[in-house]
Amino acid sequence: MASVTLEHLTKTYPNGFLSVNDVSLEIEDGEFVIFHGPSGCGKSTILRMIGGLEDITSGSIYLGTDLLNDILPRDRRLAMAFQNYTLYRHFNAYDNMALGLRLRDLPRTIIDSRVKEAAEFLGITKVLDKKIKALSDADKQRVALGRAIVCHPKVLLVDEDFARQNDSRRREMLHDILAINAKYKTTILYVTNNYEEAIGLNKKIVYMKDGKITGIR
Ligand code: ADP
Ligand code: MG
């Protein structure tokens, strides 16, 4: 089960700033949920705590019935698409996408079929043997998403800065993550401070302000 449950989740940064203030939320398996609110309201902090990039001050995060708090990020069965994704510029697209699977010691045939299936799905089959530095920004973005989905994550965390370069990148990225949600039933948590975009997606919206949830629609 890939439901995500936040219970009294709280984050106080070392400088004493309370950025996430007692947030409780239930996200269903396969749901696409948008976190929306002004810059600085704590959206990214929540995503980073779920992803394990940031310590939790207090409260709990569950994936299904598993308590995630003390599980290492790489063992959480979730994937993150953030801005500073590091693609290896001198490796080709295939190797970049295969990296996470190789670290898991999966058989070569499985790695190959997973990478090719994800590439087909994202429309980047033709560039698999090209080095990252030779790819368009749009294809780099797809390789980064491909690298996230080859591991068959139960949950995909997407922060708005993943595709902040321009509007068409954003539209393509949204198209891709909606397709991932539809095809693989991956639970998606998407962060945006853009109201039009949040409304236009026609999915559940969690409204935030000053570290708190102010409404859900
Ligand atoms: P959002 O993603 O909604 O724009 P963030 O989660 O990035 O907001 O940040 C929430 C609040 O926490 C902001 O006021 C931000 O300045 C503060 N903050 C973020 N990271 C740190 C940090 N490492 N130390 C102190 N304060 C931080
Ligand atoms: Mg943010």
PDB file of C-alpha atoms and ligand atoms in Angstrom:
ATOM      1  CA  MET A   1       0.000   0.000   0.000  1.00  0.00           C
ATOM      2  CA  ALA A   2       1.352   3.401  -0.977  1.00  0.00           C
ATOM      3  CA  SER A   3      -0.812   5.603   1.171  1.00  0.00           C
ATOM      4  CA  VAL A   4       1.137   8.378   2.892  1.00  0.00           C
ATOM      5  CA  THR A   5       0.127   9.472   6.372  1.00  0.00           C
ATOM      6  CA  LEU A   6       1.505  12.499   8.163  1.00  0.00           C
ATOM      7  CA  GLU A   7       0.784  12.683  11.888  1.00  0.00           C
ATOM      8  CA  HIS A   8       1.532  15.886  13.761  1.00  0.00           C
ATOM      9  CA  LEU A   9       4.516  16.459  11.498  1.00  0.00           C
ATOM     10  CA  THR A  10       6.649  19.330  12.760  1.00  0.00           C
ATOM     11  CA  LYS A  11       9.940  20.863  11.686  1.00  0.00           C
ATOM     12  CA  THR A  12      11.933  23.386  13.635  1.00  0.00           C
ATOM     13  CA  TYR A  13      15.191  24.330  11.888  1.00  0.00           C
ATOM     14  CA  PRO A  14      18.367  24.572  13.988  1.00  0.00           C
ATOM     15  CA  ASN A  15      18.020  28.379  14.040  1.00  0.00           C
ATOM     16  CA  GLY A  16      14.716  27.932  15.874  1.00  0.00           C
ATOM     17  CA  PHE A  17      12.439  28.675  12.903  1.00  0.00           C
ATOM     18  CA  LEU A  18       9.207  26.664  12.996  1.00  0.00           C
ATOM     19  CA  SER A  19       8.601  25.882   9.307  1.00  0.00           C
ATOM     20  CA  VAL A  20       6.126  23.000   9.527  1.00  0.00           C
ATOM     21  CA  ASN A  21       3.695  23.255  12.395  1.00  0.00           C
ATOM     22  CA  ASP A  22       1.780  20.127  13.432  1.00  0.00           C
ATOM     23  CA  VAL A  23       0.644  18.940  10.002  1.00  0.00           C
ATOM     24  CA  SER A  24      -1.588  15.866   9.813  1.00  0.00           C
ATOM     25  CA  LEU A  25      -2.767  14.501   6.472  1.00  0.00           C
ATOM     26  CA  GLU A  26      -3.842  11.258   4.867  1.00  0.00           C
ATOM     27  CA  ILE A  27      -2.956  10.662   1.201  1.00  0.00           C
ATOM     28  CA  GLU A  28      -4.479   7.642  -0.466  1.00  0.00           C
ATOM     29  CA  ASP A  29      -2.689   5.002  -2.476  1.00  0.00           C
ATOM     30  CA  GLY A  30      -2.427   6.220  -6.069  1.00  0.00           C
ATOM     31  CA  GLU A  31      -3.649   9.722  -5.304  1.00  0.00           C
ATOM     32  CA  PHE A  32      -2.237  12.844  -7.011  1.00  0.00           C
ATOM     33  CA  VAL A  33      -2.046  15.585  -4.387  1.00  0.00           C
ATOM     34  CA  ILE A  34      -0.976  19.180  -4.900  1.00  0.00           C
ATOM     35  CA  PHE A  35       0.567  21.202  -2.074  1.00  0.00           C
ATOM     36  CA  HIS A  36      -0.128  24.847  -2.761  1.00  0.00           C
ATOM     37  CA  GLY A  37       0.726  27.967  -0.816  1.00  0.00           C
ATOM     38  CA  PRO A  38       2.934  31.056  -0.858  1.00  0.00           C
ATOM     39  CA  SER A  39       6.687  30.829  -0.968  1.00  0.00           C
ATOM     40  CA  GLY A  40       8.085  29.985   2.456  1.00  0.00           C
ATOM     41  CA  CYS A  41       4.980  28.220   3.814  1.00  0.00           C
ATOM     42  CA  GLY A  42       6.783  24.898   4.321  1.00  0.00           C
ATOM     43  CA  LYS A  43       5.901  22.893   1.188  1.00  0.00           C
ATOM     44  CA  SER A  44       9.441  21.853   0.304  1.00  0.00           C
ATOM     45  CA  THR A  45      10.258  21.112   3.918  1.00  0.00           C
ATOM     46  CA  ILE A  46       7.390  18.601   4.045  1.00  0.00           C
ATOM     47  CA  LEU A  47       8.571  16.926   0.834  1.00  0.00           C
ATOM     48  CA  ARG A  48      12.164  16.792   2.068  1.00  0.00           C
ATOM     49  CA  MET A  49      11.091  15.193   5.355  1.00  0.00           C
ATOM     50  CA  ILE A  50       9.033  12.574   3.480  1.00  0.00           C
ATOM     51  CA  GLY A  51      12.012  11.931   1.220  1.00  0.00           C
ATOM     52  CA  GLY A  52      14.366  11.680   4.169  1.00  0.00           C
ATOM     53  CA  LEU A  53      16.537  14.641   3.164  1.00  0.00           C
ATOM     54  CA  GLU A  54      15.574  16.560   6.285  1.00  0.00           C
ATOM     55  CA  ASP A  55      15.280  15.342   9.876  1.00  0.00           C
ATOM     56  CA  ILE A  56      11.836  15.293  11.441  1.00  0.00           C
ATOM     57  CA  THR A  57      11.606  17.370  14.621  1.00  0.00           C
ATOM     58  CA  SER A  58       8.493  15.582  15.833  1.00  0.00           C
ATOM     59  CA  GLY A  59       5.554  13.634  14.488  1.00  0.00           C
ATOM     60  CA  SER A  60       5.403  10.632  12.179  1.00  0.00           C
ATOM     61  CA  ILE A  61       5.373   9.751   8.508  1.00  0.00           C
ATOM     62  CA  TYR A  62       3.949   6.424   7.352  1.00  0.00           C
ATOM     63  CA  LEU A  63       4.098   4.757   3.957  1.00  0.00           C
ATOM     64  CA  GLY A  64       1.217   2.306   4.155  1.00  0.00           C
ATOM     65  CA  THR A  65       1.683   0.901   7.657  1.00  0.00           C
ATOM     66  CA  ASP A  66       5.467   1.384   7.707  1.00  0.00           C
ATOM     67  CA  LEU A  67       6.856   4.152   9.893  1.00  0.00           C
ATOM     68  CA  LEU A  68       9.339   6.003   7.649  1.00  0.00           C
ATOM     69  CA  ASN A  69      10.963   8.230  10.281  1.00  0.00           C
ATOM     70  CA  ASP A  70      14.005   6.050  10.845  1.00  0.00           C
ATOM     71  CA  ILE A  71      14.255   4.400   7.431  1.00  0.00           C
ATOM     72  CA  LEU A  72      17.148   5.501   5.222  1.00  0.00           C
ATOM     73  CA  PRO A  73      16.087   7.583   2.189  1.00  0.00           C
ATOM     74  CA  ARG A  74      17.221   4.932  -0.301  1.00  0.00           C
ATOM     75  CA  ASP A  75      15.119   2.271   1.439  1.00  0.00           C
ATOM     76  CA  ARG A  76      11.902   4.303   1.425  1.00  0.00           C
ATOM     77  CA  ARG A  77      10.504   3.072  -1.922  1.00  0.00           C
ATOM     78  CA  LEU A  78       9.932   6.605  -3.065  1.00  0.00           C
ATOM     79  CA  ALA A  79      11.551   8.799  -5.658  1.00  0.00           C
ATOM     80  CA  MET A  80      12.242  12.492  -5.749  1.00  0.00           C
ATOM     81  CA  ALA A  81      12.320  14.916  -8.634  1.00  0.00           C
ATOM     82  CA  PHE A  82      13.868  18.114  -7.354  1.00  0.00           C
ATOM     83  CA  GLN A  83      15.695  20.904  -9.102  1.00  0.00           C
ATOM     84  CA  ASN A  84      19.239  19.976  -8.315  1.00  0.00           C
ATOM     85  CA  TYR A  85      18.975  16.483  -9.711  1.00  0.00           C
ATOM     86  CA  THR A  86      22.459  15.444 -10.652  1.00  0.00           C
ATOM     87  CA  LEU A  87      22.634  13.824 -14.026  1.00  0.00           C
ATOM     88  CA  TYR A  88      26.139  12.747 -14.953  1.00  0.00           C
ATOM     89  CA  ARG A  89      26.965  14.886 -17.945  1.00  0.00           C
ATOM     90  CA  HIS A  90      29.601  12.592 -19.379  1.00  0.00           C
ATOM     91  CA  PHE A  91      27.470   9.449 -19.088  1.00  0.00           C
ATOM     92  CA  ASN A  92      24.786   8.621 -21.588  1.00  0.00           C
ATOM     93  CA  ALA A  93      21.066   8.756 -20.802  1.00  0.00           C
ATOM     94  CA  TYR A  94      20.843   4.978 -20.410  1.00  0.00           C
ATOM     95  CA  ASP A  95      23.560   4.826 -17.752  1.00  0.00           C
ATOM     96  CA  ASN A  96      22.057   7.752 -15.883  1.00  0.00           C
ATOM     97  CA  MET A  97      18.711   5.992 -15.742  1.00  0.00           C
ATOM     98  CA  ALA A  98      20.253   2.633 -14.807  1.00  0.00           C
ATOM     99  CA  LEU A  99      22.355   3.993 -11.954  1.00  0.00           C
ATOM    100  CA  GLY A 100      19.864   3.516  -9.119  1.00  0.00           C
ATOM    101  CA  LEU A 101      19.033   0.001 -10.275  1.00  0.00           C
ATOM    102  CA  ARG A 102      22.705  -0.971 -10.498  1.00  0.00           C
ATOM    103  CA  LEU A 103      23.224   0.248  -6.937  1.00  0.00           C
ATOM    104  CA  ARG A 104      20.487  -2.200  -5.965  1.00  0.00           C
ATOM    105  CA  ASP A 105      22.350  -5.064  -7.610  1.00  0.00           C
ATOM    106  CA  LEU A 106      19.472  -6.052  -9.858  1.00  0.00           C
ATOM    107  CA  PRO A 107      20.137  -8.494 -12.717  1.00  0.00           C
ATOM    108  CA  ARG A 108      21.291  -6.866 -15.935  1.00  0.00           C
ATOM    109  CA  THR A 109      18.272  -8.121 -17.925  1.00  0.00           C
ATOM    110  CA  ILE A 110      15.853  -6.563 -15.457  1.00  0.00           C
ATOM    111  CA  ILE A 111      17.741  -3.273 -15.474  1.00  0.00           C
ATOM    112  CA  ASP A 112      17.699  -3.274 -19.261  1.00  0.00           C
ATOM    113  CA  SER A 113      13.971  -3.918 -19.539  1.00  0.00           C
ATOM    114  CA  ARG A 114      13.110  -1.328 -16.897  1.00  0.00           C
ATOM    115  CA  VAL A 115      15.228   1.384 -18.520  1.00  0.00           C
ATOM    116  CA  LYS A 116      13.875   0.641 -21.982  1.00  0.00           C
ATOM    117  CA  GLU A 117      10.279   0.547 -20.808  1.00  0.00           C
ATOM    118  CA  ALA A 118      10.615   3.893 -18.999  1.00  0.00           C
ATOM    119  CA  ALA A 119      12.401   5.428 -22.004  1.00  0.00           C
ATOM    120  CA  GLU A 120       9.638   4.273 -24.331  1.00  0.00           C
ATOM    121  CA  PHE A 121       7.022   5.673 -21.986  1.00  0.00           C
ATOM    122  CA  LEU A 122       8.766   9.059 -21.776  1.00  0.00           C
ATOM    123  CA  GLY A 123       9.605   9.195 -25.487  1.00  0.00           C
ATOM    124  CA  ILE A 124      13.394   9.207 -25.068  1.00  0.00           C
ATOM    125  CA  THR A 125      14.295   5.847 -26.607  1.00  0.00           C
ATOM    126  CA  LYS A 126      16.190   7.543 -29.419  1.00  0.00           C
ATOM    127  CA  VAL A 127      18.492   9.465 -27.085  1.00  0.00           C
ATOM    128  CA  LEU A 128      19.382   6.643 -24.687  1.00  0.00           C
ATOM    129  CA  ASP A 129      22.910   6.319 -26.054  1.00  0.00           C
ATOM    130  CA  LYS A 130      23.549  10.072 -26.130  1.00  0.00           C
ATOM    131  CA  LYS A 131      25.583  11.816 -23.462  1.00  0.00           C
ATOM    132  CA  ILE A 132      23.625  14.102 -21.157  1.00  0.00           C
ATOM    133  CA  LYS A 133      25.614  17.141 -22.220  1.00  0.00           C
ATOM    134  CA  ALA A 134      24.340  16.594 -25.798  1.00  0.00           C
ATOM    135  CA  LEU A 135      20.650  16.496 -24.827  1.00  0.00           C
ATOM    136  CA  SER A 136      18.033  19.239 -24.964  1.00  0.00           C
ATOM    137  CA  ASP A 137      16.778  20.557 -21.623  1.00  0.00           C
ATOM    138  CA  ALA A 138      13.464  18.830 -22.272  1.00  0.00           C
ATOM    139  CA  ASP A 139      15.160  15.464 -22.710  1.00  0.00           C
ATOM    140  CA  LYS A 140      17.386  16.000 -19.671  1.00  0.00           C
ATOM    141  CA  GLN A 141      14.240  16.561 -17.653  1.00  0.00           C
ATOM    142  CA  ARG A 142      12.761  13.335 -19.013  1.00  0.00           C
ATOM    143  CA  VAL A 143      15.929  11.400 -18.183  1.00  0.00           C
ATOM    144  CA  ALA A 144      15.718  12.702 -14.614  1.00  0.00           C
ATOM    145  CA  LEU A 145      12.086  11.562 -14.400  1.00  0.00           C
ATOM    146  CA  GLY A 146      13.034   8.260 -16.030  1.00  0.00           C
ATOM    147  CA  ARG A 147      15.703   7.689 -13.437  1.00  0.00           C
ATOM    148  CA  ALA A 148      13.065   8.214 -10.761  1.00  0.00           C
ATOM    149  CA  ILE A 149      10.519   5.787 -12.218  1.00  0.00           C
ATOM    150  CA  VAL A 150      12.794   2.874 -13.207  1.00  0.00           C
ATOM    151  CA  CYS A 151      12.999   1.988  -9.525  1.00  0.00           C
ATOM    152  CA  HIS A 152       9.187   1.547  -9.540  1.00  0.00           C
ATOM    153  CA  PRO A 153       8.687   3.884  -6.590  1.00  0.00           C
ATOM    154  CA  LYS A 154       5.414   3.729  -4.719  1.00  0.00           C
ATOM    155  CA  VAL A 155       5.479   7.482  -4.258  1.00  0.00           C
ATOM    156  CA  LEU A 156       6.927  10.232  -6.445  1.00  0.00           C
ATOM    157  CA  LEU A 157       7.749  13.589  -4.852  1.00  0.00           C
ATOM    158  CA  VAL A 158       7.957  16.481  -7.299  1.00  0.00           C
ATOM    159  CA  ASP A 159       8.974  19.946  -6.156  1.00  0.00           C
ATOM    160  CA  GLU A 160       8.086  22.941  -8.309  1.00  0.00           C
ATOM    161  CA  ASP A 161      11.696  23.857  -8.884  1.00  0.00           C
ATOM    162  CA  PHE A 162      12.148  20.607 -10.815  1.00  0.00           C
ATOM    163  CA  ALA A 163      10.958  22.407 -13.956  1.00  0.00           C
ATOM    164  CA  ARG A 164      11.155  26.052 -13.245  1.00  0.00           C
ATOM    165  CA  GLN A 165      13.169  26.976 -16.333  1.00  0.00           C
ATOM    166  CA  ASN A 166      10.176  27.841 -18.480  1.00  0.00           C
ATOM    167  CA  ASP A 167       6.491  27.252 -19.119  1.00  0.00           C
ATOM    168  CA  SER A 168       6.826  24.610 -21.791  1.00  0.00           C
ATOM    169  CA  ARG A 169       9.198  22.532 -19.603  1.00  0.00           C
ATOM    170  CA  ARG A 170       6.604  22.758 -16.864  1.00  0.00           C
ATOM    171  CA  ARG A 171       3.765  21.679 -19.117  1.00  0.00           C
ATOM    172  CA  GLU A 172       5.776  18.720 -20.381  1.00  0.00           C
ATOM    173  CA  MET A 173       6.733  17.738 -16.868  1.00  0.00           C
ATOM    174  CA  LEU A 174       3.113  17.965 -15.688  1.00  0.00           C
ATOM    175  CA  HIS A 175       1.996  15.920 -18.676  1.00  0.00           C
ATOM    176  CA  ASP A 176       4.600  13.284 -17.775  1.00  0.00           C
ATOM    177  CA  ILE A 177       3.791  13.060 -14.078  1.00  0.00           C
ATOM    178  CA  LEU A 178       0.043  12.866 -14.798  1.00  0.00           C
ATOM    179  CA  ALA A 179       0.814   9.991 -17.179  1.00  0.00           C
ATOM    180  CA  ILE A 180       2.999   8.270 -14.565  1.00  0.00           C
ATOM    181  CA  ASN A 181       0.175   8.581 -12.049  1.00  0.00           C
ATOM    182  CA  ALA A 182      -2.343   7.135 -14.541  1.00  0.00           C
ATOM    183  CA  LYS A 183      -0.199   4.297 -15.850  1.00  0.00           C
ATOM    184  CA  TYR A 184       1.754   3.105 -12.805  1.00  0.00           C
ATOM    185  CA  LYS A 185      -0.733   4.241 -10.133  1.00  0.00           C
ATOM    186  CA  THR A 186       2.206   5.942  -8.439  1.00  0.00           C
ATOM    187  CA  THR A 187       1.109   8.195  -5.599  1.00  0.00           C
ATOM    188  CA  ILE A 188       2.234  11.716  -6.547  1.00  0.00           C
ATOM    189  CA  LEU A 189       2.925  14.638  -4.215  1.00  0.00           C
ATOM    190  CA  TYR A 190       3.391  17.788  -6.249  1.00  0.00           C
ATOM    191  CA  VAL A 191       4.360  21.188  -4.877  1.00  0.00           C
ATOM    192  CA  THR A 192       3.484  24.488  -6.545  1.00  0.00           C
ATOM    193  CA  ASN A 193       3.005  28.094  -5.507  1.00  0.00           C
ATOM    194  CA  ASN A 194       1.211  28.785  -8.806  1.00  0.00           C
ATOM    195  CA  TYR A 195      -2.532  29.030  -8.187  1.00  0.00           C
ATOM    196  CA  GLU A 196      -3.645  28.723 -11.828  1.00  0.00           C
ATOM    197  CA  GLU A 197      -1.547  25.628 -12.230  1.00  0.00           C
ATOM    198  CA  ALA A 198      -2.876  24.071  -9.020  1.00  0.00           C
ATOM    199  CA  ILE A 199      -6.491  24.683 -10.043  1.00  0.00           C
ATOM    200  CA  GLY A 200      -5.904  23.623 -13.654  1.00  0.00           C
ATOM    201  CA  LEU A 201      -4.660  20.184 -12.681  1.00  0.00           C
ATOM    202  CA  ASN A 202      -8.066  19.277 -11.285  1.00  0.00           C
ATOM    203  CA  LYS A 203      -6.687  17.161  -8.445  1.00  0.00           C
ATOM    204  CA  LYS A 204      -6.865  17.331  -4.681  1.00  0.00           C
ATOM    205  CA  ILE A 205      -5.253  20.542  -3.379  1.00  0.00           C
ATOM    206  CA  VAL A 206      -3.789  20.928   0.090  1.00  0.00           C
ATOM    207  CA  TYR A 207      -3.612  24.643   0.895  1.00  0.00           C
ATOM    208  CA  MET A 208      -0.821  25.751   3.220  1.00  0.00           C
ATOM    209  CA  LYS A 209       0.171  28.917   5.015  1.00  0.00           C
ATOM    210  CA  ASP A 210       2.808  29.582   7.679  1.00  0.00           C
ATOM    211  CA  GLY A 211       3.622  25.897   8.127  1.00  0.00           C
ATOM    212  CA  LYS A 212       0.004  24.790   8.532  1.00  0.00           C
ATOM    213  CA  ILE A 213      -2.689  23.271   6.352  1.00  0.00           C
ATOM    214  CA  THR A 214      -5.441  25.840   5.922  1.00  0.00           C
ATOM    215  CA  GLY A 215      -7.775  23.799   3.748  1.00  0.00           C
ATOM    216  CA  ILE A 216      -8.162  20.779   1.483  1.00  0.00           C
ATOM    217  CA  ARG A 217     -10.193  20.751  -1.682  1.00  0.00           C
TER     218      ARG A 217
HETATM  219  P1  ADP B   1       8.284  26.613   0.459  1.00  0.00           P
HETATM  220  O1  ADP B   1       8.797  25.384  -0.217  1.00  0.00           O
HETATM  221  O2  ADP B   1       6.827  26.547   0.770  1.00  0.00           O
HETATM  222  O3  ADP B   1       8.626  27.858  -0.280  1.00  0.00           O
HETATM  223  P2  ADP B   1      10.234  25.921   2.500  1.00  0.00           P
HETATM  224  O4  ADP B   1       9.764  24.617   3.013  1.00  0.00           O
HETATM  225  O5  ADP B   1      11.388  25.913   1.587  1.00  0.00           O
HETATM  226  O6  ADP B   1       9.010  26.736   1.887  1.00  0.00           O
HETATM  227  O7  ADP B   1      10.635  26.845   3.724  1.00  0.00           O
HETATM  228  C1  ADP B   1       9.724  27.083   4.779  1.00  0.00           C
HETATM  229  C2  ADP B   1      10.326  28.109   5.722  1.00  0.00           C
HETATM  230  O8  ADP B   1      11.466  27.546   6.358  1.00  0.00           O
HETATM  231  C3  ADP B   1      10.790  29.356   5.000  1.00  0.00           C
HETATM  232  O9  ADP B   1      10.486  30.479   5.797  1.00  0.00           O
HETATM  233  C4  ADP B   1      12.292  29.182   4.911  1.00  0.00           C
HETATM  234  O10 ADP B   1      12.961  30.405   4.927  1.00  0.00           O
HETATM  235  C5  ADP B   1      12.601  28.362   6.147  1.00  0.00           C
HETATM  236  N1  ADP B   1      13.763  27.495   5.956  1.00  0.00           N
HETATM  237  C6  ADP B   1      13.956  26.608   4.944  1.00  0.00           C
HETATM  238  N2  ADP B   1      15.125  25.958   5.094  1.00  0.00           N
HETATM  239  C7  ADP B   1      15.688  26.447   6.233  1.00  0.00           C
HETATM  240  C8  ADP B   1      16.906  26.190   6.945  1.00  0.00           C
HETATM  241  N3  ADP B   1      17.772  25.272   6.511  1.00  0.00           N
HETATM  242  N4  ADP B   1      17.131  26.893   8.069  1.00  0.00           N
HETATM  243  C9  ADP B   1      16.245  27.798   8.524  1.00  0.00           C
HETATM  244  N5  ADP B   1      15.082  28.096   7.917  1.00  0.00           N
HETATM  245  C10 ADP B   1      14.807  27.434   6.771  1.00  0.00           C
HETATM  246 MG    MG B   2       9.849  25.240  -2.011  1.00  0.00          MG
END
